mmCIF file of C-alpha atoms in Angstrom:
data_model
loop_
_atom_site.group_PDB
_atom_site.id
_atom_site.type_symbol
_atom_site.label_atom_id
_atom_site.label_comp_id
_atom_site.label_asym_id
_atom_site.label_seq_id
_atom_site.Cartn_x
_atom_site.Cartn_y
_atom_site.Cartn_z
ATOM 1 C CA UNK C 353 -8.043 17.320 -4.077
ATOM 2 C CA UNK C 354 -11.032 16.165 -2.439
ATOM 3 C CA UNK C 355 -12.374 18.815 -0.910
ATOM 4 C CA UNK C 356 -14.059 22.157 -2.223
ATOM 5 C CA UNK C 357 -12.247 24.986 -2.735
ATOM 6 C CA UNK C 358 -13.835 26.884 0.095
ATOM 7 C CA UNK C 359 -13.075 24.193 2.741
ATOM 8 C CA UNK C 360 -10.961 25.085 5.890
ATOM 9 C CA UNK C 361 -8.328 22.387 4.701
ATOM 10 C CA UNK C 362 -6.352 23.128 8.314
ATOM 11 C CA UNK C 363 -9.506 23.068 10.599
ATOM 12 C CA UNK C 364 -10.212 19.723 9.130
ATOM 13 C CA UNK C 365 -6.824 18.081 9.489
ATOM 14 C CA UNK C 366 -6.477 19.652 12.944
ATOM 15 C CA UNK C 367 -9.774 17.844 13.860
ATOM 16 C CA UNK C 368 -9.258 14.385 12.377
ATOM 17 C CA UNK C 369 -6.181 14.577 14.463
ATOM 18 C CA UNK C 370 -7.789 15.479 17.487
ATOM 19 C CA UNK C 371 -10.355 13.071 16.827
ATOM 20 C CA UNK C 372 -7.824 9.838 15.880
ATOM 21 C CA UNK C 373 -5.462 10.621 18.506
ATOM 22 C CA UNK C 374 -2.434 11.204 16.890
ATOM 23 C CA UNK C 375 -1.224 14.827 18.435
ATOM 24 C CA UNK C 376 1.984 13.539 19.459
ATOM 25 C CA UNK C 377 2.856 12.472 16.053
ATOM 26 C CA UNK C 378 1.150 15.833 14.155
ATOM 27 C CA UNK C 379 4.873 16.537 12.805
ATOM 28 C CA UNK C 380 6.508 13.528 12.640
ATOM 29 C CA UNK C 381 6.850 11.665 9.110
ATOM 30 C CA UNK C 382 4.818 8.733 7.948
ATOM 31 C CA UNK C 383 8.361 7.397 7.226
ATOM 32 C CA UNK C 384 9.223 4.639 5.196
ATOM 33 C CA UNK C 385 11.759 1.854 4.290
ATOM 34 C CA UNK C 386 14.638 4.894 4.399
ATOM 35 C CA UNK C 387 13.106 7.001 7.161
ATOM 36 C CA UNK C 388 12.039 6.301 10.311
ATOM 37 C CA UNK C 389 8.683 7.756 11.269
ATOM 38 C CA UNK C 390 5.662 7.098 12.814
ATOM 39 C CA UNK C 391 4.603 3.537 14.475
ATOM 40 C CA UNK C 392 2.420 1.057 13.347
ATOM 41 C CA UNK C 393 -0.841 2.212 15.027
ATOM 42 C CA UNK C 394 -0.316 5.689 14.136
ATOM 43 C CA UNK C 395 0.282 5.085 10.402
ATOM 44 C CA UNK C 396 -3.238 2.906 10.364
ATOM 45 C CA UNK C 397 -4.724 6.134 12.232
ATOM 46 C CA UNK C 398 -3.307 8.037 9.464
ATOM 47 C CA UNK C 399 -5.007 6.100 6.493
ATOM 48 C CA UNK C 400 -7.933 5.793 8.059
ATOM 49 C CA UNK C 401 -7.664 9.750 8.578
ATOM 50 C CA UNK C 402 -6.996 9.981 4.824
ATOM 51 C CA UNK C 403 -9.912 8.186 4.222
ATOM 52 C CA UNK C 404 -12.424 10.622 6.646
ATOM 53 C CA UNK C 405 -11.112 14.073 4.971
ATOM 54 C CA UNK C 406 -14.543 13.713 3.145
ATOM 55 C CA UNK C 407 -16.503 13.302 5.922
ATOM 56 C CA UNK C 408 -18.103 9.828 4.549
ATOM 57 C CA UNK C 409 -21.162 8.358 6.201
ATOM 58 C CA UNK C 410 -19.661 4.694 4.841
ATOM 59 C CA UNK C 411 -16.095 3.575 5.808
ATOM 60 C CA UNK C 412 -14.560 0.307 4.774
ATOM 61 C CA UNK C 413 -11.519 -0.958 6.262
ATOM 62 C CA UNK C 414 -10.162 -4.554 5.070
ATOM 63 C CA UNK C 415 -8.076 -6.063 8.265
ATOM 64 C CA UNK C 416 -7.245 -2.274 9.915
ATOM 65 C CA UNK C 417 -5.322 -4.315 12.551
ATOM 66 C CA UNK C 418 -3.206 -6.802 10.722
ATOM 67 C CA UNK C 419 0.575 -6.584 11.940
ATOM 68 C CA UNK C 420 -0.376 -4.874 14.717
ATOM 69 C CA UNK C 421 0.086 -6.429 18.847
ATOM 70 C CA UNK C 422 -3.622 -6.442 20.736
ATOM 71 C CA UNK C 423 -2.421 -2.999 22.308
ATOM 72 C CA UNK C 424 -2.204 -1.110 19.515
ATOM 73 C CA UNK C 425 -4.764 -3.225 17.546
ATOM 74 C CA UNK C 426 -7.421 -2.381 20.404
ATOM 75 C CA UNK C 427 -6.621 1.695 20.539
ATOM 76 C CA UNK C 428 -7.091 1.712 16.656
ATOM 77 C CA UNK C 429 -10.490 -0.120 16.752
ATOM 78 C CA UNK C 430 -11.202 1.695 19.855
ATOM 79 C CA UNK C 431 -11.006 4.895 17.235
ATOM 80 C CA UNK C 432 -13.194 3.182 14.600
ATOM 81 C CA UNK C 433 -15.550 2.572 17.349
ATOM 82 C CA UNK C 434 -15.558 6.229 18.281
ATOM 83 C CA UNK C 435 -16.197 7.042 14.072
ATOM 84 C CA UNK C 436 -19.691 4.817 14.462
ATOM 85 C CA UNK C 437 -20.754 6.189 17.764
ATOM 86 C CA UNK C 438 -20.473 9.648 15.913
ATOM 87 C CA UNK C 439 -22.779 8.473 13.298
ATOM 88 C CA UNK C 440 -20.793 6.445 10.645
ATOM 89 C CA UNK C 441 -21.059 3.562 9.487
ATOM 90 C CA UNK C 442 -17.650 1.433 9.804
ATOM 91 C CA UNK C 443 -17.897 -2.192 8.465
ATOM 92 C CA UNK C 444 -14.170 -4.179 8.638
ATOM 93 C CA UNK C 445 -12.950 -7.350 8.671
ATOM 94 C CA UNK C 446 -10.565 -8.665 11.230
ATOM 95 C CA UNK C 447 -8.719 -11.842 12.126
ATOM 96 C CA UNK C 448 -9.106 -12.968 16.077
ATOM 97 C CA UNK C 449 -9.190 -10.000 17.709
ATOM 98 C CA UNK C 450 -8.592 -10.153 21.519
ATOM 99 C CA UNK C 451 -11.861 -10.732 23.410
ATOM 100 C CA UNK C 452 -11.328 -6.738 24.675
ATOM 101 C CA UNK C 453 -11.376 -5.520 20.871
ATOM 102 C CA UNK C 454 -14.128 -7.912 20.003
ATOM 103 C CA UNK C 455 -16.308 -6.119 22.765
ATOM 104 C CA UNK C 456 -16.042 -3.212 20.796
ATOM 105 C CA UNK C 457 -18.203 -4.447 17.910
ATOM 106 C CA UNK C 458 -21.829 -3.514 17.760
ATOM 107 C CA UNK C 459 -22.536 -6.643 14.514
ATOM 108 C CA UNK C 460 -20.839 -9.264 13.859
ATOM 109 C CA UNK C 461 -20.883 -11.624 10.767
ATOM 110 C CA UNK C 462 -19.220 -14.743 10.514
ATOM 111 C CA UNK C 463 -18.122 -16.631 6.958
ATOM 112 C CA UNK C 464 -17.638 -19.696 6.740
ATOM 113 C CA UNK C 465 -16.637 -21.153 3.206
ATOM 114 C CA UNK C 466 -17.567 -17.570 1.713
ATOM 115 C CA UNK C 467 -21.819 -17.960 3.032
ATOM 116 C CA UNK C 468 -23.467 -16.516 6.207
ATOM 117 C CA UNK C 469 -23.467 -18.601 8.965
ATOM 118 C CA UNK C 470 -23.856 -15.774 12.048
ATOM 119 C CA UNK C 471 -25.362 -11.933 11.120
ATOM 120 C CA UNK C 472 -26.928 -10.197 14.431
ATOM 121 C CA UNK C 473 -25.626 -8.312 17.472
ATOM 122 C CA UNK C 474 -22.168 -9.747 18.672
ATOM 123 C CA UNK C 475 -23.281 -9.757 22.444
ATOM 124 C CA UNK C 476 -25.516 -12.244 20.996
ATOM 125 C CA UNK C 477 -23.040 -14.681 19.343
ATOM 126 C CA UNK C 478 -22.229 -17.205 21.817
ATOM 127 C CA UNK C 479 -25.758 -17.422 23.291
ATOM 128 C CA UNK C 480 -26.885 -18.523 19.576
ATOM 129 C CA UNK C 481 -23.840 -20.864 18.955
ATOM 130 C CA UNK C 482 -24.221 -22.505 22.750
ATOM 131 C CA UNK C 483 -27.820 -22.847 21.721
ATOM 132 C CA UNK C 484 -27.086 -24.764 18.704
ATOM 133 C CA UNK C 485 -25.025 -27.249 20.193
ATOM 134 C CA UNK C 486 -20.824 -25.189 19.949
ATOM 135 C CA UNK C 487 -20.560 -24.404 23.565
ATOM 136 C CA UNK C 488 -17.797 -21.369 24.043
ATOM 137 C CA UNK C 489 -15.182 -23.128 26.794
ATOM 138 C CA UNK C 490 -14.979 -20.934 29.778
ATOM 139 C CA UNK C 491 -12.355 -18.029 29.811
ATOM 140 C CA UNK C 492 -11.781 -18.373 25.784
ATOM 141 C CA UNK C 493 -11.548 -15.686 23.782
ATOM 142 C CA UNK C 494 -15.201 -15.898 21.564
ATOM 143 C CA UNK C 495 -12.957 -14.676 18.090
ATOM 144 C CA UNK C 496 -10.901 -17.502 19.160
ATOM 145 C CA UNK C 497 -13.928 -19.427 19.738
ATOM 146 C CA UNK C 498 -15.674 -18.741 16.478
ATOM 147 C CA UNK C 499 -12.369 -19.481 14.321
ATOM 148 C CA UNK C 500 -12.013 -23.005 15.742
ATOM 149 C CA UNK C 501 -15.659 -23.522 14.962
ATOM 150 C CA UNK C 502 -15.435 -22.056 11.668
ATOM 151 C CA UNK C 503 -11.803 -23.627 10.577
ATOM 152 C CA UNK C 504 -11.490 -26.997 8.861
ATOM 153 C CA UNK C 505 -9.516 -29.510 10.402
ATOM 154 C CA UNK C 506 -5.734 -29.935 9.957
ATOM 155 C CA UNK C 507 -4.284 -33.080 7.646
ATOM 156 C CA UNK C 508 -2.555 -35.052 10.391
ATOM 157 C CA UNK C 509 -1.505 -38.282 9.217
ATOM 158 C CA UNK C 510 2.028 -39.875 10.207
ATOM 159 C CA UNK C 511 2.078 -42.688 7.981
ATOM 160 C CA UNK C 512 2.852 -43.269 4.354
ATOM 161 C CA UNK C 513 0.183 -44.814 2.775
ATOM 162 C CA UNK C 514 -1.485 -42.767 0.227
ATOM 163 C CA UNK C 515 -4.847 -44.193 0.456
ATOM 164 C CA UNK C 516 -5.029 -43.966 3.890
ATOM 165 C CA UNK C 517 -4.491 -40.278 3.572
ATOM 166 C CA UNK C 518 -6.866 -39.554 0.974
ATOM 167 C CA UNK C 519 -9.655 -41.718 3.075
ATOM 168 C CA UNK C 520 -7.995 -39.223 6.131
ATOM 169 C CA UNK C 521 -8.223 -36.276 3.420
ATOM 170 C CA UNK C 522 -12.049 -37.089 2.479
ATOM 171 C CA UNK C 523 -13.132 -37.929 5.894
ATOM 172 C CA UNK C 524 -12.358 -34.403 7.128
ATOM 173 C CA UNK C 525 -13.546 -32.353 3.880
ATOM 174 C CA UNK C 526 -16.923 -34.415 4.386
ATOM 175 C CA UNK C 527 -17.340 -33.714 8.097
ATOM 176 C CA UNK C 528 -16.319 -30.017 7.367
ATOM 177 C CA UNK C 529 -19.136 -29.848 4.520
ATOM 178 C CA UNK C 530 -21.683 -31.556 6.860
ATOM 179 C CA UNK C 531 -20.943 -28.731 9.250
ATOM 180 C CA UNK C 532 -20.879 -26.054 7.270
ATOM 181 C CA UNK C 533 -24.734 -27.547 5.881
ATOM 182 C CA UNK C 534 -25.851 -27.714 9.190
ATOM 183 C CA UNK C 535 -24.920 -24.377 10.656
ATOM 184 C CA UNK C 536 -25.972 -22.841 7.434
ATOM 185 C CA UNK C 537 -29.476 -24.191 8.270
ATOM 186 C CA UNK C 538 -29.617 -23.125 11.430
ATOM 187 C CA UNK C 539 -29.164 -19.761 10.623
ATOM 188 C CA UNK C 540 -31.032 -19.595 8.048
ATOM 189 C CA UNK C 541 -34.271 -21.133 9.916
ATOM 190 C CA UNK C 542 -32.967 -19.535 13.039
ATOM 191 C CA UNK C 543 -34.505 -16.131 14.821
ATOM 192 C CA UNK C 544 -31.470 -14.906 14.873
ATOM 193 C CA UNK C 545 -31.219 -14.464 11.140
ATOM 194 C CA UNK C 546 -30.630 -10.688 10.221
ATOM 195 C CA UNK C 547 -33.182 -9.369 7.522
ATOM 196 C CA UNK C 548 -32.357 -6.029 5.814
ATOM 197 C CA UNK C 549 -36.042 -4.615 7.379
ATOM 198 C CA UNK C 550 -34.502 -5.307 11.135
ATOM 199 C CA UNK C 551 -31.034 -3.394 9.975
ATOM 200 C CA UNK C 552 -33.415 -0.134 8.841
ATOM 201 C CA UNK C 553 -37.069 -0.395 7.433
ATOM 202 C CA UNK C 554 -35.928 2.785 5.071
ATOM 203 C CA UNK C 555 -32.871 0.836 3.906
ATOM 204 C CA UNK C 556 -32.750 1.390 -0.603
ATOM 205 C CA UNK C 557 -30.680 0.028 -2.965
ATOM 206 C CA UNK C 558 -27.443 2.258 -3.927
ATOM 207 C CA UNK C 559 -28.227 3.609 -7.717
ATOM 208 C CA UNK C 560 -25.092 4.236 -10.204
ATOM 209 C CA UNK C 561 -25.157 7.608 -10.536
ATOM 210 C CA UNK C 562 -22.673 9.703 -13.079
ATOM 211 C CA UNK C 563 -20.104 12.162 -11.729
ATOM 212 C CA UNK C 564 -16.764 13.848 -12.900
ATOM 213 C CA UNK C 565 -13.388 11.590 -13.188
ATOM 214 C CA UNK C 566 -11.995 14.401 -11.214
ATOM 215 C CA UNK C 567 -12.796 16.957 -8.777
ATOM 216 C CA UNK C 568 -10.178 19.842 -9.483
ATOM 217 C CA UNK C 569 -9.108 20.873 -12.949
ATOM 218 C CA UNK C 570 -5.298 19.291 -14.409
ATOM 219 C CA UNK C 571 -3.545 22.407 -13.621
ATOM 220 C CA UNK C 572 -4.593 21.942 -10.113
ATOM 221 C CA UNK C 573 -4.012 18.366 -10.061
ATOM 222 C CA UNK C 574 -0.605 18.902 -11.762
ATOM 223 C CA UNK C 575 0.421 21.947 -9.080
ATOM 224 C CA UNK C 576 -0.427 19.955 -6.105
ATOM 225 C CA UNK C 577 1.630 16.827 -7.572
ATOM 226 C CA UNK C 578 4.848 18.743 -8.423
ATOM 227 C CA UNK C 579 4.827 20.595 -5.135
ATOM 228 C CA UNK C 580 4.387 17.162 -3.965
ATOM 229 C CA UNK C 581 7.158 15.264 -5.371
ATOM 230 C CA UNK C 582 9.787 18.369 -4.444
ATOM 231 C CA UNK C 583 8.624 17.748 -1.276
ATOM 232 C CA UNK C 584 9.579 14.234 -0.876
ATOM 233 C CA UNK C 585 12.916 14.564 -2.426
ATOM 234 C CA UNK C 586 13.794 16.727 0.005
ATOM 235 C CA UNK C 587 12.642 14.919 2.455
ATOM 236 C CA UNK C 588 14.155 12.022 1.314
ATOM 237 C CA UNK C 589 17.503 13.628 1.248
ATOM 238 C CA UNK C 590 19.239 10.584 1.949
ATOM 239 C CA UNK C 591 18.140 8.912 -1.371
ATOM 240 C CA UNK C 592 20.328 12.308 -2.882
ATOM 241 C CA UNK C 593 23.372 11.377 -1.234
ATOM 242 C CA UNK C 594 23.417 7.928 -1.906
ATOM 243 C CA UNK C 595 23.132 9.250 -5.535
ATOM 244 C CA UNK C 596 25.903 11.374 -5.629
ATOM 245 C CA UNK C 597 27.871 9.052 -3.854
ATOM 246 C CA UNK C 598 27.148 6.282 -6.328
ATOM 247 C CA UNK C 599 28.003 8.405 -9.077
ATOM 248 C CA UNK C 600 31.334 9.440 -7.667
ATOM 249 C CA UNK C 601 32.109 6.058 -7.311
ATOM 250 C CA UNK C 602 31.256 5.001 -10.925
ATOM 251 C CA UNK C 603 33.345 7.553 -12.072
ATOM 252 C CA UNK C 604 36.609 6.616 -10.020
ATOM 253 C CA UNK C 605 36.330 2.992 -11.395
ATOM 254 C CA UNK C 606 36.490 4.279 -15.045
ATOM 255 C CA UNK C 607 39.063 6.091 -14.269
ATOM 256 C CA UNK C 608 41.139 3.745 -12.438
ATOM 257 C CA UNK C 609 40.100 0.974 -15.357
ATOM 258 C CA UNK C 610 40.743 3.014 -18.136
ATOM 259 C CA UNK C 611 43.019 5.408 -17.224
ATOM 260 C CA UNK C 612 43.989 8.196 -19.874
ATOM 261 C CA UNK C 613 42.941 6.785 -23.406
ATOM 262 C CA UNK C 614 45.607 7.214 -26.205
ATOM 263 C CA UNK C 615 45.115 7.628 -30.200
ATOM 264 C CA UNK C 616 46.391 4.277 -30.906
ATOM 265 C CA UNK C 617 44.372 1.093 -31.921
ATOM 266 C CA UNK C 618 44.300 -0.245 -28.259
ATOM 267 C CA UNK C 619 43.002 3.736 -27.042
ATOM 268 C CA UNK C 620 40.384 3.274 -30.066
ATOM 269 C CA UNK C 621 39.038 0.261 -28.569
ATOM 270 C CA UNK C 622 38.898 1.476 -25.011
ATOM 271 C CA UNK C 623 36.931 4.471 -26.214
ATOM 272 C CA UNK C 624 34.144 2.542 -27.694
ATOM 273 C CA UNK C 625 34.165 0.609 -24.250
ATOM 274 C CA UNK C 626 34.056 3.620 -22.148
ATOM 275 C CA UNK C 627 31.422 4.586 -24.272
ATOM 276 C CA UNK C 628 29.060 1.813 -24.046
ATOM 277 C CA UNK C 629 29.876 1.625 -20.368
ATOM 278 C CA UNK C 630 29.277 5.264 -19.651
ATOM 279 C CA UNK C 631 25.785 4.829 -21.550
ATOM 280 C CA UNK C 632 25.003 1.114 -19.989
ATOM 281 C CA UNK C 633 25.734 2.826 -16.829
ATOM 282 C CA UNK C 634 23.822 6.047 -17.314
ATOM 283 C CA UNK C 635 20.658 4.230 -18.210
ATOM 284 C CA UNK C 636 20.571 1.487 -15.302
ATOM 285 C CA UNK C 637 21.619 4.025 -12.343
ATOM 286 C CA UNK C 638 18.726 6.029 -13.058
ATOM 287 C CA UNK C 639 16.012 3.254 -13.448
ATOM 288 C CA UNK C 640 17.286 1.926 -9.984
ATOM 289 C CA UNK C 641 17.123 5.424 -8.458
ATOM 290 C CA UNK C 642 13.533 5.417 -9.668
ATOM 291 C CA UNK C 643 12.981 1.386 -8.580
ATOM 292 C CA UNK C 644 14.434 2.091 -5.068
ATOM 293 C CA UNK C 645 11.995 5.016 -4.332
ATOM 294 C CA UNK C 646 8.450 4.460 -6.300
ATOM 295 C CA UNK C 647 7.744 0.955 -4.439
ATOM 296 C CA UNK C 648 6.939 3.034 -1.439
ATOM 297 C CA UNK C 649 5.254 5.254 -2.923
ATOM 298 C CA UNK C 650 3.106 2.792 -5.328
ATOM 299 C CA UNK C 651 0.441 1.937 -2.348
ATOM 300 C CA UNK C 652 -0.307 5.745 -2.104
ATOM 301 C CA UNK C 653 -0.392 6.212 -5.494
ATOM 302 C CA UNK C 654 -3.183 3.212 -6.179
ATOM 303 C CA UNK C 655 -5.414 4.155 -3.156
ATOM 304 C CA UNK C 656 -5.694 7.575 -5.191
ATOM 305 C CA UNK C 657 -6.347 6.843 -8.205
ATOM 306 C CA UNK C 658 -9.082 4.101 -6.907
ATOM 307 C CA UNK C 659 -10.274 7.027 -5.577
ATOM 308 C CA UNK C 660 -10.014 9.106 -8.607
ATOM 309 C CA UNK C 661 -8.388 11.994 -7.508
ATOM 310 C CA UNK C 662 -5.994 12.583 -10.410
ATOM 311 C CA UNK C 663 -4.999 11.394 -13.676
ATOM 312 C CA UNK C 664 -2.031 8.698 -13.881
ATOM 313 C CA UNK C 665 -0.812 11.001 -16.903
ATOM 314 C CA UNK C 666 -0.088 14.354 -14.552
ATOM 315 C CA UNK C 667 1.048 11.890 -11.940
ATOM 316 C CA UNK C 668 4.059 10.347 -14.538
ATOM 317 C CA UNK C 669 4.715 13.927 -15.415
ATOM 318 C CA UNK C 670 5.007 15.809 -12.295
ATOM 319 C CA UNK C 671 7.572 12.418 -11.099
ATOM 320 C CA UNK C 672 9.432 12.594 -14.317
ATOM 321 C CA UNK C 673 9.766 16.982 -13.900
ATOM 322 C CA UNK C 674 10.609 16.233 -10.192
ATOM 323 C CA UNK C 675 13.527 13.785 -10.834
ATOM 324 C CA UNK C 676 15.162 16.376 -13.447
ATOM 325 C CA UNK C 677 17.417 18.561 -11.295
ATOM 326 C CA UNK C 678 19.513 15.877 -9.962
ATOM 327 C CA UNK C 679 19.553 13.688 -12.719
ATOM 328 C CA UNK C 680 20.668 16.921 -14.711
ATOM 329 C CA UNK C 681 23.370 17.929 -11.827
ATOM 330 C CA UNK C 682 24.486 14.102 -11.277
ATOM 331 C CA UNK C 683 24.822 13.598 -14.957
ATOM 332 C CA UNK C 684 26.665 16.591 -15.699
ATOM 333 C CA UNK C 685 29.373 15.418 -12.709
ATOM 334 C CA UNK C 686 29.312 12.207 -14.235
ATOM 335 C CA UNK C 687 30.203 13.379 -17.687
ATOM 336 C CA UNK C 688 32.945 15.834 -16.334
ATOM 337 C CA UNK C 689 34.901 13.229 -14.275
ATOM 338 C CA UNK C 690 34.471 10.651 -16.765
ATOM 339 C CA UNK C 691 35.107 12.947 -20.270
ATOM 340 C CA UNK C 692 38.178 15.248 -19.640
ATOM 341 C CA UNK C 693 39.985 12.388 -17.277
ATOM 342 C CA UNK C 694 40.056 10.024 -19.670
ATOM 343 C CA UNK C 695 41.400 12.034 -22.866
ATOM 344 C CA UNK C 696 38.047 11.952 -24.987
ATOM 345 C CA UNK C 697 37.587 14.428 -28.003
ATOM 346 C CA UNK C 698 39.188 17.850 -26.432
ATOM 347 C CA UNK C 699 39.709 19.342 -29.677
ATOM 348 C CA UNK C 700 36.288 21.056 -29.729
ATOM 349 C CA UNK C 701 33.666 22.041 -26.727
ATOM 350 C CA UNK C 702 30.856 20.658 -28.734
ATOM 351 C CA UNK C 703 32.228 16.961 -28.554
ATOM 352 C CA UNK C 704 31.641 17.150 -24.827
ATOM 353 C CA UNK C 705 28.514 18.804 -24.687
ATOM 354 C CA UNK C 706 27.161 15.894 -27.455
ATOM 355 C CA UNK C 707 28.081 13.193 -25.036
ATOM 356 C CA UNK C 708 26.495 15.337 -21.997
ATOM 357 C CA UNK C 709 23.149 15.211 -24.166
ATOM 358 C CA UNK C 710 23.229 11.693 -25.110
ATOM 359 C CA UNK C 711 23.972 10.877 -21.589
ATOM 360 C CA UNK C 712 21.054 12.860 -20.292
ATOM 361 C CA UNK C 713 18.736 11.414 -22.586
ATOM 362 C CA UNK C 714 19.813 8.057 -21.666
ATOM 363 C CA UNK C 715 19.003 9.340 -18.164
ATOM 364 C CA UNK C 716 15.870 10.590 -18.643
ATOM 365 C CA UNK C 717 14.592 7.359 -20.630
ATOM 366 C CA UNK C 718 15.781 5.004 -17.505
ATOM 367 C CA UNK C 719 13.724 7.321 -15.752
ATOM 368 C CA UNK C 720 10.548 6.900 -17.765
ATOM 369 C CA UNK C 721 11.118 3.118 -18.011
ATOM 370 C CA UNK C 722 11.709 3.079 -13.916
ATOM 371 C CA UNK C 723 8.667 4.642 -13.270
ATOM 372 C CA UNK C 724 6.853 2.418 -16.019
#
């Protein structure tokens, strides 16, 4: 849904994953809290793959190697340092990289309290900092480095008197301001400071301009959604099973609890407990099938819409149309075992299929509120 019509959709994807690396895992699944698929490095190369199906010119990436180890955190900024020697621009931010990974960076900027205390080349960072009086120890890491420099100092203080620790407390927030002042002003007075002229004399200010919401039409957005969300129930085939199992159960227990229901005042009784059971029952299972499969899919779904490929409306649709078949086959088993079994209204087929409705609408509005 970002792309024109006349794009080569499979010529693109083959090349992103040519160029990210990931031809080993071309037809494995992204996998998921259910499924196992891909590893950690390969599912950042894949969303920073979705991101390049555009072709941008401008990539952002907020902490691409968080909860990754420095092996797999190096090969994926080793990739987003191939996407800027190809022309890009990649900007990220990144917490102590290992002193291979921070070789890879061409700039560098270093915040300290939110303001700019370092903006130049990186190969340039300790020379200014050992210039300025914050010597880099021998054989330390310089992200390492620049973290102590830039990190307030830690509360120690064994005893109990309060005052003590708030003089502790204020001692350290004032010799953390007084550094933060003084690097500040040797930035900013320094020739190392970075001026938008140095970056690109042609550099302009980014103007608002109007465009669609959307890029493709609803009935595109809503055929690419429902083929979609078929595809990951069957994928997720296990999240079936479990359903069908779960119902099976449910409908033993009221069976065993209830047994067959007679005419008499006690059978009366049961019957209205049965049926505020059943519909209890009916309405919770399917909000927790929905609750046990959306989280995983919510990340996904708000990375899209931020980028405004399709309306939240189709979206809720084509999930709601997608869940039908099974709720409508599991409901439907569920009504069977539970109805006949127990000695409800036989006298007439129409009793049954009225509680088979009401069930399925009960269904169908745990759905909504499960996705909601």
């Amino acid at each position: 849904m970002k792309l024109p019509k006349s794009s080569d959709y499979t010529d693109i994807v083959n090349r992103l994953i040519e160029n990210l690396g990931l031809g080993k895992a071309a037809d494995t699944k992204i996998g998921g809290t259910l499924v196992k698929g891909v590893s950690g490095g390969e599912r950042k190369r894949t969303s920073i793959g979705v991101e390049l199906i555009t072709d941008p010119s401008l990539i952002f990436l907020d902490e691409p190697t968080t909860g990754l180890d420095s092996f797999t955190a190096f090969q994926v900024v080793e990739v987003l340092n191939s996407l800027a020697m190809s022309g890009r621009t990649v900007i990220c931010t990144i917490h102590q990289p290992n002193s291979k990974t921070f070789a890879l960076f061409d700039q560098l900027m270093l915040l300290m309290h939110g303001r700019v205390i370092y903006m130049n080349q990186a190969s340039k960072a300790l020379g200014y900092f050992s210039k300025i009086g914050f010597q880099c120890p021998e054989r330390t890491n310089p992200a390492d480095f620049f973290m102590d420099t830039m990190s307030i100092e830690k509360y120690e203080y064994d005893g109990e008197d309060p005052e003590e620790l708030n003089k502790r407390k204020s001692q350290i927030e004032d010799d953390y301001n007084q550094k933060l002042r003084f690097l500040i002003d040797q930035y900013e007075n320094s020739e190392f400071k970075c001026k938008w002229d140095d970056v690109d004399p042609n550099i302009q200010v980014l103007d608002k301009t109007d465009k669609s919401q959307y890029r493709v039409g609803i009935f595109t957005q809503f055929f690419i959604l429902q083929l979609r969300a078929f595809k990951n129930i069957f994928r997720l085939s296990i999240s079936s099973y479990v359903k069908v199992i779960s119902a099976l159960i449910l409908s033993i227990m009221v069976i065993l609890i209830y047994g067959r229901l007679g005419n008499d005042r006690p059978g009366i009784q049961s019957r209205n407990g049965v049926l505020f059971f059943s519909c209890l029952t009916f309405m919770m299972n399917s909000i927790n099938s929905v609750l046990l499969i959306f989280p995983d899919e919510k990340p996904v779904f708000t990375r899209e819409q931020h980028n405004d490929m399709y309306s939240p409306t189709i979206y809720f649709i084509t999930k709601v149309i997608s869940e039908l078949p099974i709720a409508f086959l599991l409901t439907l088993i569920v009504s069977i075992l539970i109805y006949f079994p127990l000695g409800l209204n036989t006298n007439s087929a129409s009793h049954f299929f009225i509680y088979f409705g009401y069930s399925l609408l009960l269904v169908f509005v745990g759905i909504d509120i499960g996705l909601l």
